[in-house]
Amino acid sequence: MTKSKPQPVNRKEPGYRDLNERIGDYGEVETTLTAAEIREQAARCMSCGTPFCHDYACPLANVIPEINELIIEDRWEEALELLLSTHPFPEFTARICPALCEGSCVKGIHDQPVTIRQVEKMIIEKGFAEGWVKPQPPGARRSEHIAVIGSGPAGLAAAEGLNKFGFNVTVYEKDLNPGGLLFYGIPNFKLEKDIVRRRINLMKEEGVIFECGVNVGSDISFNYLIRRFEAVLLTGGTQLPRDLDIPGRDLDGVIFAMQFLRSQNKRITGEPLLHGEDIAAKDKNVVIIGGGDTGSDCLGTALRQGAKNVYQFEILPRLPESRPEDTPWPLWPRIERVSSSHLEGGIRRWSVTTKKFEGDVEGRLKRLHCSEVEWVSEGGRQVPVEIEGSSFEVDADLAILAMGFLGPGPDPLADQLNLVRDQRGNLAVDDRHMTSMPGIFSAGDMACGQSLVVRAMADGKTAAEDIAEYIDSRGRER
Amino acid sequence: MEQSGTERWKLTRLGLYEPDYEKDACGLGFLVNVEGEKTNTIIRQGVTVLKNLLHRGATGSDDKTGDGAGLHLQIPDRFFRKICTENSWVLPEADSYGIGMFFLPNDDETRESCCLVFDRLVAENGLKMIGWRDLPVGAEVLSGISLREMPFFRQCIIDGCGLSGNELERKLYIIRKQAEKKAAEIIQEPDIFYIPSLSCRTIVYKGLLMPDQVEDFYPDLLDEMLESAFVIVHQRYSTNTFPSWPLAQPFRYLCHNGEINTLRGNRNWMAARERDFESELFGSDINNILPVLEANASDSANLDNALELLYNGGRSIDHAMAMLIPQAWGDKYPIGPDLRGFFEYHAGIMEPWDGPAAVVYTDGQRIGALLDRNGLRPARYTLTKSGFMVFASEAGVIDLPADEVKEKGALRPGEMLLVDLKEKRLLKDTELKMALARRRPYRRWTQENQLTIHGFFNAMAPIKVDLDNLFAKQKMFGYTREDINLILKPMAVESSEPVGSMGADQPLAVLSEKPQLLFWYFKQHFAQVTNPAIDPLREELVMSLMTFIGCADNILTETPGHAHLIKLSHPILSNEDLARLCSLDEKGFKSARLKMQFPAGGDGNVLEKTLKDLCLKAQEAVETGYGLVVLTDSNLDPGMAPIPSLLAVAAVNRHLISCRLRTGIGILVESAEAREVMHMALLLGYGASAINPCLAFETVAHLAETGRLGRVVSPQKAMENYVKALRKGILKVMSKIGISTLRSYRSGQVFEAVGLDDELINKYFEGTSSRIRGLGLDEIAEEVNLRFKQAQPDSYRQNSIDILPSGGHYAYRADGERHLWTPQSISLLQHAVRSNNYDQYLEYAELINNQHEKQSTLRGLLNLKTTKPIPLEEVEEASEIVKRFVTGAMSMGSLSPEAHETLALAMNRLGGKSNSGEGGEDPERYKPHPDGSDRSSAVKQIASGRFGVTAEYLANAKELQIKIAQGAKPGEGGQLPGHKVNEMIARVRHSTPGVTLISPPPHHDIYSIEDIAQLIYDLKNANPESRISVKLVSEVGVGTVAAGVAKGHADMILISGYDGGTGAAPLSSIKHAGVPWELGLSEAHQTLIINGLRSRVRLQVDGSLKTGRDVAIGAMLGAEEFGFATAALVACGCVMMRDCHSNSCPVGVATQDRDLRSCFSGKPEYVENLMLFVAEELRSIMASLGISTVDQLVGRSDLLEQNRYVKFWKSAKIDLSRVLYKPEAPKEEIRCTRPQDHQLGKALDYKLMPEVENAINTGNPVTVNSLMRNSNRTAGTIISNRIASKYGSAGLPDDTITLNFTGSAGQSFGAFTSKGMTLNLEGEANDYVGKGLSGAKIIIRPFKESSFNPAKNIIAGNVLLYGATGGEFYANGRVGERFAIRNSGAKAVVEGVGDHGCEYMTGGRVVILGSTGVNFGAGMSGGIAYVYDQQGIFDLNCNLEMIDLEPLSEQEDIAELRSMLENHFRYTGSEKARYILDNWRDCLPYFIKVFPMEYRRVLGKMTSEDEAVERALPQDN
């Protein structure tokens, strides 16, 4: 059959709510296209014989071309089924995924890629709205119990998968609400907490048990775990932020991005702020060090909190606007990305290095000493070299370090069990997700290092399959 | 090279060669004195005819051994009386004694015991042996193979002891059959015991001879006392040179030119019937003649066997022939009810022996000839006023005074003729057939006895979809989302098979981890070279899906009861049809239902036992009177898993055949498993009578009910569409192998298995080739069990969404079948070639090459042996190696001009070759570009459509490639829809923008192996500097075809794998036709070596070559050159969208869309980098093997071994030793070391050249006169090449070179002749006149002295003006079949044409002043024909699918017609033309204008109302 010829429409994105409006609240900034528009956009998909979006780009291997075909045919419910067959939580990635698929979209070679993320969002939201998304508890329960420690993207995905297999799943979360990074890390204006709660509730209805406020390893012991559970999955994420070891680092007002974002998320959900968590940018000069997504999240948050001035410094040079030669298609293009927050204000600078935090007598941050750098090749590597005479200072009351993460960091349970770590400090696992101790598994950033939510979910999902296989194989051995 | 029998023996067992696939074709003829006068002269003349057919035969590698020749004549009574007198023997009167001709063992003792056995049989049968005569032979004329294999020759004379005529003939037949069986017990190979003839009427002198050796070898033939009223001559061209004296022809009752491609089915059916033979004539002797068909004999020999059975069983020889090779008699044929009744009645008794066939047959008193239904062999005759008749493959084989000639004719498709020596008359087709049709009331017998079932095959009723179980059933039978969305859905909506593009790159079924349906282990056969594929759309009228259930048991009698049959109009049963059949309460047609099921979890033993039970149950049912066995896998019992339907059907069919119970009954298959065309074809091919694909119906109905098929398609309509798609698909599968009727396709087993174990094959699929072993019953059971398990409900997941698996066969999916082209491999390769990064290339190559864990290809299962390496520097430079590389044939229509030129630029820079593909090339590209770059494709392809094939195109090639088949869709034609034919493509293809261009499935000048020798010769004439190559596709038997092609003087043979790419092909063809190149290449290489032909032809391989390792293995399996297509496109930016057919290629590679073309970002450098990388990788492999040049690597299969460490359970039983077999041969005999001798030196053109040289150089006109005879082939073409080389298509001014010939022109007269030439022929011409005519004028008129009416006589043969692009043609006489086929520019006037006139025509003007055959204008999309139709029935004979017929009203038409007629009269002196011109106003109204609809639309001549109608062209891709 000849495939329907792609309609000659251009890529259309929904854009954001009006700037003046959205800056005044923490509600989701992105608007949505209409269903008709989505169908038009889906019809731009070419149903590639070798879809690069599907498996090469998408860690979950969403069957994007087939989903799009169903949308063109107006078969939303079937599209939802197909989407859910590979993807446990489309509502999260539909909001916060950088959409690797779009970076590899064949349509994007000489044109704009298909708006795959928007299609996904429409499908899942329509699914919730129409009541198609229903709890799907397993038809029968197995006798085995599994503990998942950590309720971030990896932990949730694993728990969901394990539960579907019929296992009794208990998720332990050290915070008061499940969701991990989804709940505490990502700003509400990108992912509203209700969206997370909606999924958690669904999982609860399916029979997953969430135990929050429990720090496994200190609150409950390993011995308890091993008695109760046939397998344990560690999905603690990457907790250790990269630090900036320069003079003045210990000044009051120099904080990590996660502290900042976390405090705001807690405010929104009404959770009590602990000592030192009450951080706000209101009327402050804020400098965010780090030009990535987290930095941009801080930027949007700071603006909403009413910061006086916000700067975002990045040590790397500014990236080109269109795909450069060093990341040819279908690689993820290294281009400058402008988030909704960037459109809301603040000043972005590139090739800037921070040399010193300067404080006042009370030890409060007052000023940053920076300079511009240029990147030169040294022994095959690009290294920054300070440009002479480019030093400058900038007044700052709050410096937020958003420079990425180094690994899981100390973990009570892992440390107690002396689980082997890899060179980068992540938990070492074999190709079946098992750590150095049989029966103890790890997935997500904790095992793989800092990455995207979608990768963590994919990893959690396969970890669930591996654990099921592990339990089955033990059963066979007996 | 001398070959020993042992080497051949070894090859058939250790290598890939299979003697079953030997093919032959020939020149044949007969001469007869219609008055019955016996003369010696006629034998002399026969020998002359044989010599004049020399070019139709072939010689072996030694150039000394002919493939066989012989004579068949009446017993020369005077001669034998002389012999008897000499020996003092007493000879009874003529007709009362028999003469036997014997080929006997050379060993004295064995020979004597054979003769003793025979003596005893003669006595036992009540006859008397008069004596044996050692036949004098002139062995000294022989040398080489024929001498070494020469048997001992004897004749014997037998006294009829009172028997004579038919009775004696029958007795001798019985004796011969007994003797053959008895002798087989005594003799051992290579000894021969063979009786060329044993008859009281005729005698055969034949042998492994060249025509000019025959009379020197048999001095008998020089004896003046030898007299006969007729002589039949035959000259053989076999595809190989394995010596076989017995297979020389004529046989005992017939000789044959062509190929019976339904042979396996015919053999199976004949064997199945034997139990029921009963005849008063044979009485108790009936068992002595079984088996009827000789084992290990050729198709022609078996046809002869069947004929002698029917003849001796009491039917007349013509009656028997009409049964065996019936004409087409479908609804579209204008024949009367009696004749249709005759054929329908006999269709229930005997399935057609189908295939190209010109047959000459005789019983000694009557001699006749017959042509197959497609008319695929030439057959011309001349009758003189004195009653002498000559019939032969060609006209002009013997000189007859022109004024003596009474009639010149040709057999038309399906026609017969017969000379009755008693009646002393020539009986033509009508008389003959009407006599047959009315000898019994066949029509009435058929009407009265055929079972009619009310409502049978009527509209479909709605069905109830079992929603609760649909999904589980789909899972159980391995349904995927692709099956539903990509296969069933298009079939249900568009009633046609889905189309895809690019090649198959997923693992072979035997290498896939996914449980595969058994269907996937089989690959379709297809016709190449030795017989043509059929066009199932344009020539549908010769095809039929009609079958009978309850076929006659005893074929030796004829009674009204023979017509007691159920007639199925096609083999797909709806649910109601099945129910109606099953509820029949008619004697002999009651049905028994048997379930195809075995206990789930059971292993091979369980499966085997269950199958055995199933077979026994079927046997029991038939024995107790059930006539219909229904095998079902629907509604299985709990805990039971389905037996693969193909396995069950094949097992039951085989079993019933072996119990001799098969013929009378029907095997109906109710299958939930079968859904695709390929599945149906397989079930039918292994014995099913009809199929009800019940789950597919349910699925389709469900799709319709849930709105998946759009609003307009109701469930019933969807099912009807689906059935229609299946029917079209089955026709297509049949047409690919050139089989016309389902009756002879059924049980025909025209498949090859890849990856099934010998034991399994021998037990259930006997006769099917399977050359790498593989799965047995255990593994098959395991695959079913896996599916069964997956289909069981998972209690944990019962609430979860469950969807069918993706499939991933047709598009890459993470959970589907693996592919070699993945996003990873594509992007790595692209990045590597763009940044000239060899390391990155190696990463890519590793992805493809490393198949230790997961295998995709056969070569992935091979390891390179460890040998002593040499330093890399000692290996041939990459820059040298790349000269062996070519890019694949991709046409200008399939690729964008940018992509096409990029490949050409790159390959020309490297010194390799790019390929124009089908469809011509812009002449602009022939000239060097101002910047010095060369954009001309070195290889110019000649495909079946001949688009853009002009003298200039041919003159500008370094290699001319005849494309016989394409890996992705072998045996199929193609179609470039009008909307894709833009101005540029139309210009290059010499057609009109907007007009659809159709490529026929076969080359219409290659119906047989001897034809390709002719086309090679034509092309060599058209460009003597160019080498000629032939592109074949890998299938079992391709080695044999390659040998035949090598004997036809091809310089290079390309073996393509089944996995090659395509711009558009039916998905089922991409996946299911052809086999991997490893098999085909190796078979071709081995067969060529063993035939001693390898040293004179180069081998090239292509089909998914991706890396240096692929190339290395290709070389080691025998290839000298290597082709890349997909890989080169990927280097240019192709991302394997697999959507080339939609013109929407997003990277500008495979599109003509202006905007998309601008996206093309490929550069020649990328392609160069790819080639150099591949060569570099090859170099490192060569270094590791200690090999310094590619030449030394060719054929070194001893350096390969099968990787035994592969642990995959399915592939564990694969055995590649036959692929790796290395025949013993000297070094210079395992690769091409010497050139072919094209024998161009003898060409007439070179004799004329001195006289025309000046005219070519200066343009000063010249006229040359010359005699001409049928052995002067391809006249004028070399001269034309000189003009085309010098002046391009512009040529010379008209009539610059005038060549006046007198005589009978050989084939391809005036092929590809250029503008400026005028060829005047007085006499007659054979086939292919004006093939590829490029501007010249050809005029043919009868000899001045002839007195017959030219308008009623045949003056030129078949397939004239094939692919002509310009020029003029005038013939004062009738011409044969397929006149002006694919003409795109020539103007022609003839006085009558055969069937299929103006087929596929796209341009030009044709005037026909007489009648036409059937199917005129089929596939005609352009040009205009004016037909003079005095009968008013022209429209009855037209294929009206694409044309309008209208009166001539427009002045320009009338003027054009008139001027063409005036020319015709001026050039040929046609009386008819003069009459019409003289009576213009009276005659004009009888002219009809044939105006293709699309052409009319493009010319803007449609009325606006008419234009508004959307017309669907018959689809073909």
mmCIF file of C-alpha atoms in Angstrom, chain B residues 62 83 146 669 906 960 987 1039:
data_model
loop_
_atom_site.group_PDB
_atom_site.id
_atom_site.type_symbol
_atom_site.label_atom_id
_atom_site.label_comp_id
_atom_site.label_asym_id
_atom_site.label_seq_id
_atom_site.Cartn_x
_atom_site.Cartn_y
_atom_site.Cartn_z
ATOM 1 C CA ASP B 62 36.093 -28.227 -26.306
ATOM 2 C CA ILE B 83 20.759 -55.797 -45.069
ATOM 3 C CA SER B 146 31.458 -37.362 -27.287
ATOM 4 C CA VAL B 669 -7.017 -26.841 3.690
ATOM 5 C CA ALA B 906 32.957 8.113 -8.555
ATOM 6 C CA LEU B 960 26.490 -4.235 -22.192
ATOM 7 C CA ARG B 987 13.341 12.051 -23.448
ATOM 8 C CA GLY B 1039 24.813 -22.895 -12.353
#
